[in-house]
Amino acid sequence: MELNRLRACHMERPMGIAPEEVTLSYAIEGAEGAWQTAARILLSLDETEAAPLYDTGWVPCAHDERTGRVTEGIDNLAWRVPAPLPPRARVYWKAWARTDAGEEASSEWAWFETAKAAGEPWQAAWITSPLGRDVHPVFHTTFNVRGPLRAARMYCLGLGVYEALLDGEKLGDEVLLPGLHTYNHGLHYQTFALDAHEGANELCFLMGEGWYMGRYGLTASAPRYGDAYALIAEIHLLYQDGTEEILGTDEGWQVCPGPVLADSIYDGETFDARIPLHGACRPALRMDQPPQAPLMARLSPPIRVQERLKPTLCSAEKGILDFGQNMAGWVSFRCRAKAGARIRLTFGEILRDGELYRQNLRTAKAEFVYIANGGETVVRPHFTYYGFRYMRVEGWDGPLDPADFEGCVIHSQLERTGWLETSHEGLNRLFANQWWSQKCNFLDVPTDCPQRDERMGWTGDIQLFSQTALFNADCYAFLRKFLRDLWNDQQELNGCVPCVTPMAGYRVRGVAAWGDAAAIVPWQMYLMTGDSSILAAQLDSMTAWVDYIRRETERDQTGDLWTKTPQLGDWLALDGNSVYGGTDRGLIATAYYYRSASITARSAAIVGRPDIAKRYGELADRIREAFRREYVTPTGRLAVSTQTAYALALEWELLPEGARERARAELRRLVVEAGSRLNTGFVGTMALMDALAEGGSLELAYTLLLRREYPGWLYEIDQGATTIWERWNSIEPDGSMNRDGMNSLNHYAYGSVASWMYRVMGGLSPMPEAPGWRGIRIAPRPDRRIRRCAASVRTHGGPCACRWEWEGDTLHVNVTVPFGSVAYLTLPGRTETLRLTHGDYAYSVAVPKPAAPGLEQPWKDALAGKETRAVLEKHFPRALRGVAFQYEMYTLEQLTQSPFAELTAEQVRALEQALREAQDRRNP
Ligand code: BGC
């Protein structure tokens, strides 16, 4: 047995987190037993147990037998340190566990480092550059270390973006610091360990405009957050003799013009390597008007170069390289060019007619211009990033050698936790694509896309993708920071959640499905990680959002319906004739209003606020009643007959019990009659897949998943996609690019189908009664078109996995239940549920073949099949010769029902029977 993956605030060895709120977690893997029966956590300032800061001692642990939830003792999913911790300290910690099999183990020492205490004064001043905002400054200082050091730390923040160097070496491996946050509400500073030596040490800060000062945000006007470069840094030298020396930024620092001539998140960077880092200096200026918001310890996990991709040469003549994968980040290259040579790199996601296609970047210039200084060196940009697969090189002297280039994939730290693999190559690619789109869009903020002039934290996109994101990776820390930004912005909009957060000047009021990120994202985080502190932290944000909607409905006098606010509807759906799709926007908004109100009520109950739970629970009931009165007919149909409307109503249990069967049948009919095609947008798609699977139309859901023609997920795979597209038709069937301007090839919203793949195909879901994979529902729902599937999630107790494979009509299922969990397994074709605890299990079940398709099949398919065509020839010859309006119908059923088919009910029955028999003969 092993105790591993020790995390503080869900991060590995974080530097500089707030000492006031530290949550620890660890995993227990490889145990013989099934449950932790006792545990101990110890925190110390060194790696010994001699003088602990805090020691829980051995604590007995208990759990609920039914759900697996920990009821007593230490929950290794999330344990809040109850004692205050010292600021500016490296805190070591260690965990021990005993199990019900009598094992005992302890972890290795782990550590995290605390930042300054909240409100602790700074012994440093905000300084700025005397060179004006058009010159990118480099700030310098030299400090003297007078004797042997025990440690040296720097607490600092540079605005817009910065890189710090000690004696010419970049400090740390993070890039694009301090990232993007609501700078007007709190300024997140960083903590660095300084490897300073005795004598003089040269420290400098290279500065760029970044999100803070530069062009960023759709139509936002500058300045977004600030208009002047600003720097604050406090250096603590801790000597071995026990003394401490503190130095801070002040007018004694120097400033010179730096080699970065221009930087912009959208446009790229111009770097003149002939300009030294240390040129003619002028004294820095103390800021008269420093940034106003309080400094606070950082929240976000590090942004780093996470992977490196080698390109191939695509066209020597045009100087185009292919990195083989749509990615976000930048390119580094070995440069041997002559002094003054100007190398220009431009980026694009796709080639058209052999040229780099860049129209979909809109106004983003996405380029890197490098002016060489004659030395041989490895070059990269500093203060920008690109979304691209291809790159054009101009101004290169001599032939291009791809070996000189490297694609640096940049994203926030994400610890991978979810995997899925099938026998179907297209699905595997789809699964890989959504993970790529997550990586490309998790860059300090969950963005819509990484390439064009947006790259913004659209709240709707992450709302829809959050569950998938949390399956794929532990992104608790990342999303926690985002939700803090969201709540900050919300307070500026009187409780309304913006469409984009951080708003960065783009103050667009949130609408249904976007604003609901306030409730849905924390709820998904709780379900997937079991750490309820996020619900406590966000409860005010949830209630403020729901209250905002309630005020809208009161103002508009629409009762409990949310119908009069302008909405984005079912964004990019294919029904209707605009980007808003064809579903009544008030229906979508009211459904989401219900969803957020009920999540708020449940969250309040979980964090011990029964008063709030009651209030929002009652509101949710009223909204559901209003929904039913307005949209559900007495016989159980919806007044709005679209795939999205039925899917949402079914998924969120908005329908009265008696109406569900009817609604399921209607939904199925709508999909089949559309040609077994979906026409849903951002909002409807996920709900559609779940509503079909749960509503007895599993095979139809698989048909949508496996559809190779437009619209469908595999359509884009066949078009060569390596990330998820923004639109179902980002590339049209004729190969042309969608002409609507808003057309990214790297948007994760439709990638949320991966959560369906994990849950329905793979069979793994966390149970809300015992979140964080303590209570697990395992219910694989295979389809015969996929021969094998293996899904797994790395949990607090090791892997939770389900693998299945067909052998004839027998399905072999292997299940792994993690330590410290209870799983309820339902095998395909069986009704009973098995309760399982930690261990590996194997089953083989005979699954009777489903009835061969009858009249519900497309008539074109029936004509294309040899056996079925023979049946039609005999029983329905007119189908071969042509029934009037045949091409306006889709299924055989529609065709046989046509008056022009001239078939009697008897003949239709005979046809159906013959079809089934013929197909059964073919597939014994
Ligand atoms: C973004 C989306 C976003 C939408 C809403 C787009 O420009 O890329 O993903 O949710 O606008 O209007």
PDB file of C-alpha atoms in Angstrom, residues 488-609:
ATOM      1  CA  ASN A 488     -15.594  39.423  -8.386  1.00  0.00           C
ATOM      2  CA  ASP A 489     -17.028  40.485 -11.726  1.00  0.00           C
ATOM      3  CA  GLN A 490     -20.527  39.540 -10.683  1.00  0.00           C
ATOM      4  CA  GLN A 491     -20.392  42.063  -7.875  1.00  0.00           C
ATOM      5  CA  GLU A 492     -19.793  44.794 -10.431  1.00  0.00           C
ATOM      6  CA  LEU A 493     -22.907  43.764 -12.336  1.00  0.00           C
ATOM      7  CA  ASN A 494     -25.212  43.709  -9.356  1.00  0.00           C
ATOM      8  CA  GLY A 495     -25.255  39.932  -9.140  1.00  0.00           C
ATOM      9  CA  CYS A 496     -25.447  39.247 -12.837  1.00  0.00           C
ATOM     10  CA  VAL A 497     -22.733  36.895 -14.047  1.00  0.00           C
ATOM     11  CA  PRO A 498     -21.033  38.282 -17.144  1.00  0.00           C
ATOM     12  CA  CYS A 499     -20.818  36.332 -20.381  1.00  0.00           C
ATOM     13  CA  VAL A 500     -17.053  36.584 -20.111  1.00  0.00           C
ATOM     14  CA  THR A 501     -14.910  36.563 -17.006  1.00  0.00           C
ATOM     15  CA  PRO A 502     -12.513  38.216 -16.296  1.00  0.00           C
ATOM     16  CA  MET A 503     -14.493  40.898 -18.098  1.00  0.00           C
ATOM     17  CA  ALA A 504     -11.418  42.934 -18.975  1.00  0.00           C
ATOM     18  CA  GLY A 505     -13.685  45.785 -19.973  1.00  0.00           C
ATOM     19  CA  TYR A 506     -16.060  43.606 -21.991  1.00  0.00           C
ATOM     20  CA  ARG A 507     -19.069  44.021 -19.755  1.00  0.00           C
ATOM     21  CA  VAL A 508     -21.652  41.801 -21.370  1.00  0.00           C
ATOM     22  CA  ARG A 509     -24.364  40.645 -19.043  1.00  0.00           C
ATOM     23  CA  GLY A 510     -24.679  36.915 -18.686  1.00  0.00           C
ATOM     24  CA  VAL A 511     -27.549  35.015 -20.158  1.00  0.00           C
ATOM     25  CA  ALA A 512     -28.953  31.550 -19.602  1.00  0.00           C
ATOM     26  CA  ALA A 513     -26.375  28.760 -19.864  1.00  0.00           C
ATOM     27  CA  TRP A 514     -23.562  31.337 -19.637  1.00  0.00           C
ATOM     28  CA  GLY A 515     -24.372  32.950 -16.299  1.00  0.00           C
ATOM     29  CA  ASP A 516     -25.370  29.563 -14.915  1.00  0.00           C
ATOM     30  CA  ALA A 517     -21.676  28.715 -14.761  1.00  0.00           C
ATOM     31  CA  ALA A 518     -21.978  30.321 -11.310  1.00  0.00           C
ATOM     32  CA  ALA A 519     -23.972  27.336 -10.045  1.00  0.00           C
ATOM     33  CA  ILE A 520     -23.110  24.505 -12.414  1.00  0.00           C
ATOM     34  CA  VAL A 521     -19.299  24.722 -12.408  1.00  0.00           C
ATOM     35  CA  PRO A 522     -18.935  24.557  -8.592  1.00  0.00           C
ATOM     36  CA  TRP A 523     -21.514  21.812  -8.493  1.00  0.00           C
ATOM     37  CA  GLN A 524     -19.545  19.726 -10.999  1.00  0.00           C
ATOM     38  CA  MET A 525     -16.356  20.388  -9.039  1.00  0.00           C
ATOM     39  CA  TYR A 526     -18.036  19.106  -5.902  1.00  0.00           C
ATOM     40  CA  LEU A 527     -19.405  16.001  -7.640  1.00  0.00           C
ATOM     41  CA  MET A 528     -16.125  15.096  -9.250  1.00  0.00           C
ATOM     42  CA  THR A 529     -13.736  15.896  -6.384  1.00  0.00           C
ATOM     43  CA  GLY A 530     -15.823  15.630  -3.239  1.00  0.00           C
ATOM     44  CA  ASP A 531     -14.355  18.872  -1.882  1.00  0.00           C
ATOM     45  CA  SER A 532     -17.393  20.775  -0.639  1.00  0.00           C
ATOM     46  CA  SER A 533     -15.402  23.879   0.254  1.00  0.00           C
ATOM     47  CA  ILE A 534     -16.055  25.136  -3.266  1.00  0.00           C
ATOM     48  CA  LEU A 535     -19.794  25.141  -2.564  1.00  0.00           C
ATOM     49  CA  ALA A 536     -19.264  27.133   0.605  1.00  0.00           C
ATOM     50  CA  ALA A 537     -16.981  29.552  -1.221  1.00  0.00           C
ATOM     51  CA  GLN A 538     -19.417  30.072  -4.099  1.00  0.00           C
ATOM     52  CA  LEU A 539     -22.759  30.026  -2.349  1.00  0.00           C
ATOM     53  CA  ASP A 540     -23.043  33.828  -2.380  1.00  0.00           C
ATOM     54  CA  SER A 541     -22.253  33.838  -6.083  1.00  0.00           C
ATOM     55  CA  MET A 542     -24.939  31.228  -6.759  1.00  0.00           C
ATOM     56  CA  THR A 543     -27.630  33.030  -4.793  1.00  0.00           C
ATOM     57  CA  ALA A 544     -26.672  36.375  -6.348  1.00  0.00           C
ATOM     58  CA  TRP A 545     -27.079  34.935  -9.838  1.00  0.00           C
ATOM     59  CA  VAL A 546     -30.446  33.343  -9.111  1.00  0.00           C
ATOM     60  CA  ASP A 547     -31.608  36.533  -7.389  1.00  0.00           C
ATOM     61  CA  TYR A 548     -30.577  38.525 -10.425  1.00  0.00           C
ATOM     62  CA  ILE A 549     -32.790  36.367 -12.645  1.00  0.00           C
ATOM     63  CA  ARG A 550     -35.631  36.641 -10.166  1.00  0.00           C
ATOM     64  CA  ARG A 551     -35.387  40.432 -10.302  1.00  0.00           C
ATOM     65  CA  GLU A 552     -35.485  40.283 -14.099  1.00  0.00           C
ATOM     66  CA  THR A 553     -38.669  38.211 -13.992  1.00  0.00           C
ATOM     67  CA  GLU A 554     -40.205  40.595 -11.454  1.00  0.00           C
ATOM     68  CA  ARG A 555     -39.343  43.624 -13.555  1.00  0.00           C
ATOM     69  CA  ASP A 556     -40.800  41.989 -16.644  1.00  0.00           C
ATOM     70  CA  GLN A 557     -43.748  40.574 -14.729  1.00  0.00           C
ATOM     71  CA  THR A 558     -43.280  37.149 -16.253  1.00  0.00           C
ATOM     72  CA  GLY A 559     -44.026  35.236 -13.057  1.00  0.00           C
ATOM     73  CA  ASP A 560     -41.461  32.485 -12.619  1.00  0.00           C
ATOM     74  CA  LEU A 561     -40.634  32.312 -16.312  1.00  0.00           C
ATOM     75  CA  TRP A 562     -37.464  33.928 -17.583  1.00  0.00           C
ATOM     76  CA  THR A 563     -38.639  34.969 -20.989  1.00  0.00           C
ATOM     77  CA  LYS A 564     -37.969  38.606 -21.707  1.00  0.00           C
ATOM     78  CA  THR A 565     -34.201  39.037 -21.324  1.00  0.00           C
ATOM     79  CA  PRO A 566     -32.271  38.786 -24.614  1.00  0.00           C
ATOM     80  CA  GLN A 567     -30.589  35.382 -24.767  1.00  0.00           C
ATOM     81  CA  LEU A 568     -27.989  33.476 -26.755  1.00  0.00           C
ATOM     82  CA  GLY A 569     -30.400  30.546 -26.934  1.00  0.00           C
ATOM     83  CA  ASP A 570     -29.083  27.237 -28.199  1.00  0.00           C
ATOM     84  CA  TRP A 571     -25.936  28.867 -29.548  1.00  0.00           C
ATOM     85  CA  LEU A 572     -24.918  27.643 -33.038  1.00  0.00           C
ATOM     86  CA  ALA A 573     -27.707  25.063 -33.276  1.00  0.00           C
ATOM     87  CA  LEU A 574     -28.613  23.972 -36.768  1.00  0.00           C
ATOM     88  CA  ASP A 575     -32.369  24.407 -36.445  1.00  0.00           C
ATOM     89  CA  GLY A 576     -33.680  27.931 -36.760  1.00  0.00           C
ATOM     90  CA  ASN A 577     -32.033  30.432 -39.002  1.00  0.00           C
ATOM     91  CA  SER A 578     -29.572  32.288 -36.840  1.00  0.00           C
ATOM     92  CA  VAL A 579     -26.727  31.585 -34.439  1.00  0.00           C
ATOM     93  CA  TYR A 580     -29.339  31.328 -31.676  1.00  0.00           C
ATOM     94  CA  GLY A 581     -30.877  28.129 -33.026  1.00  0.00           C
ATOM     95  CA  GLY A 582     -34.531  27.212 -33.281  1.00  0.00           C
ATOM     96  CA  THR A 583     -35.512  26.541 -29.671  1.00  0.00           C
ATOM     97  CA  ASP A 584     -37.639  29.104 -27.870  1.00  0.00           C
ATOM     98  CA  ARG A 585     -35.118  31.111 -25.873  1.00  0.00           C
ATOM     99  CA  GLY A 586     -37.486  31.601 -22.952  1.00  0.00           C
ATOM    100  CA  LEU A 587     -37.820  27.847 -22.594  1.00  0.00           C
ATOM    101  CA  ILE A 588     -34.059  27.398 -22.417  1.00  0.00           C
ATOM    102  CA  ALA A 589     -33.699  30.300 -20.000  1.00  0.00           C
ATOM    103  CA  THR A 590     -36.436  29.047 -17.698  1.00  0.00           C
ATOM    104  CA  ALA A 591     -34.983  25.543 -17.710  1.00  0.00           C
ATOM    105  CA  TYR A 592     -31.598  26.924 -16.693  1.00  0.00           C
ATOM    106  CA  TYR A 593     -33.180  29.192 -14.091  1.00  0.00           C
ATOM    107  CA  TYR A 594     -34.693  26.061 -12.568  1.00  0.00           C
ATOM    108  CA  ARG A 595     -31.382  24.225 -12.752  1.00  0.00           C
ATOM    109  CA  SER A 596     -29.422  26.983 -11.022  1.00  0.00           C
ATOM    110  CA  ALA A 597     -32.085  27.473  -8.340  1.00  0.00           C
ATOM    111  CA  SER A 598     -32.124  23.770  -7.533  1.00  0.00           C
ATOM    112  CA  ILE A 599     -28.319  23.475  -7.464  1.00  0.00           C
ATOM    113  CA  THR A 600     -28.223  26.488  -5.151  1.00  0.00           C
ATOM    114  CA  ALA A 601     -30.713  24.792  -2.840  1.00  0.00           C
ATOM    115  CA  ARG A 602     -28.757  21.540  -2.798  1.00  0.00           C
ATOM    116  CA  SER A 603     -25.460  23.295  -2.269  1.00  0.00           C
ATOM    117  CA  ALA A 604     -26.855  25.323   0.621  1.00  0.00           C
ATOM    118  CA  ALA A 605     -28.096  22.141   2.281  1.00  0.00           C
ATOM    119  CA  ILE A 606     -24.659  20.537   1.901  1.00  0.00           C
ATOM    120  CA  VAL A 607     -22.814  23.436   3.463  1.00  0.00           C
ATOM    121  CA  GLY A 608     -25.248  23.657   6.349  1.00  0.00           C
ATOM    122  CA  ARG A 609     -27.503  26.539   5.358  1.00  0.00           C
TER     123      ARG A 609
END
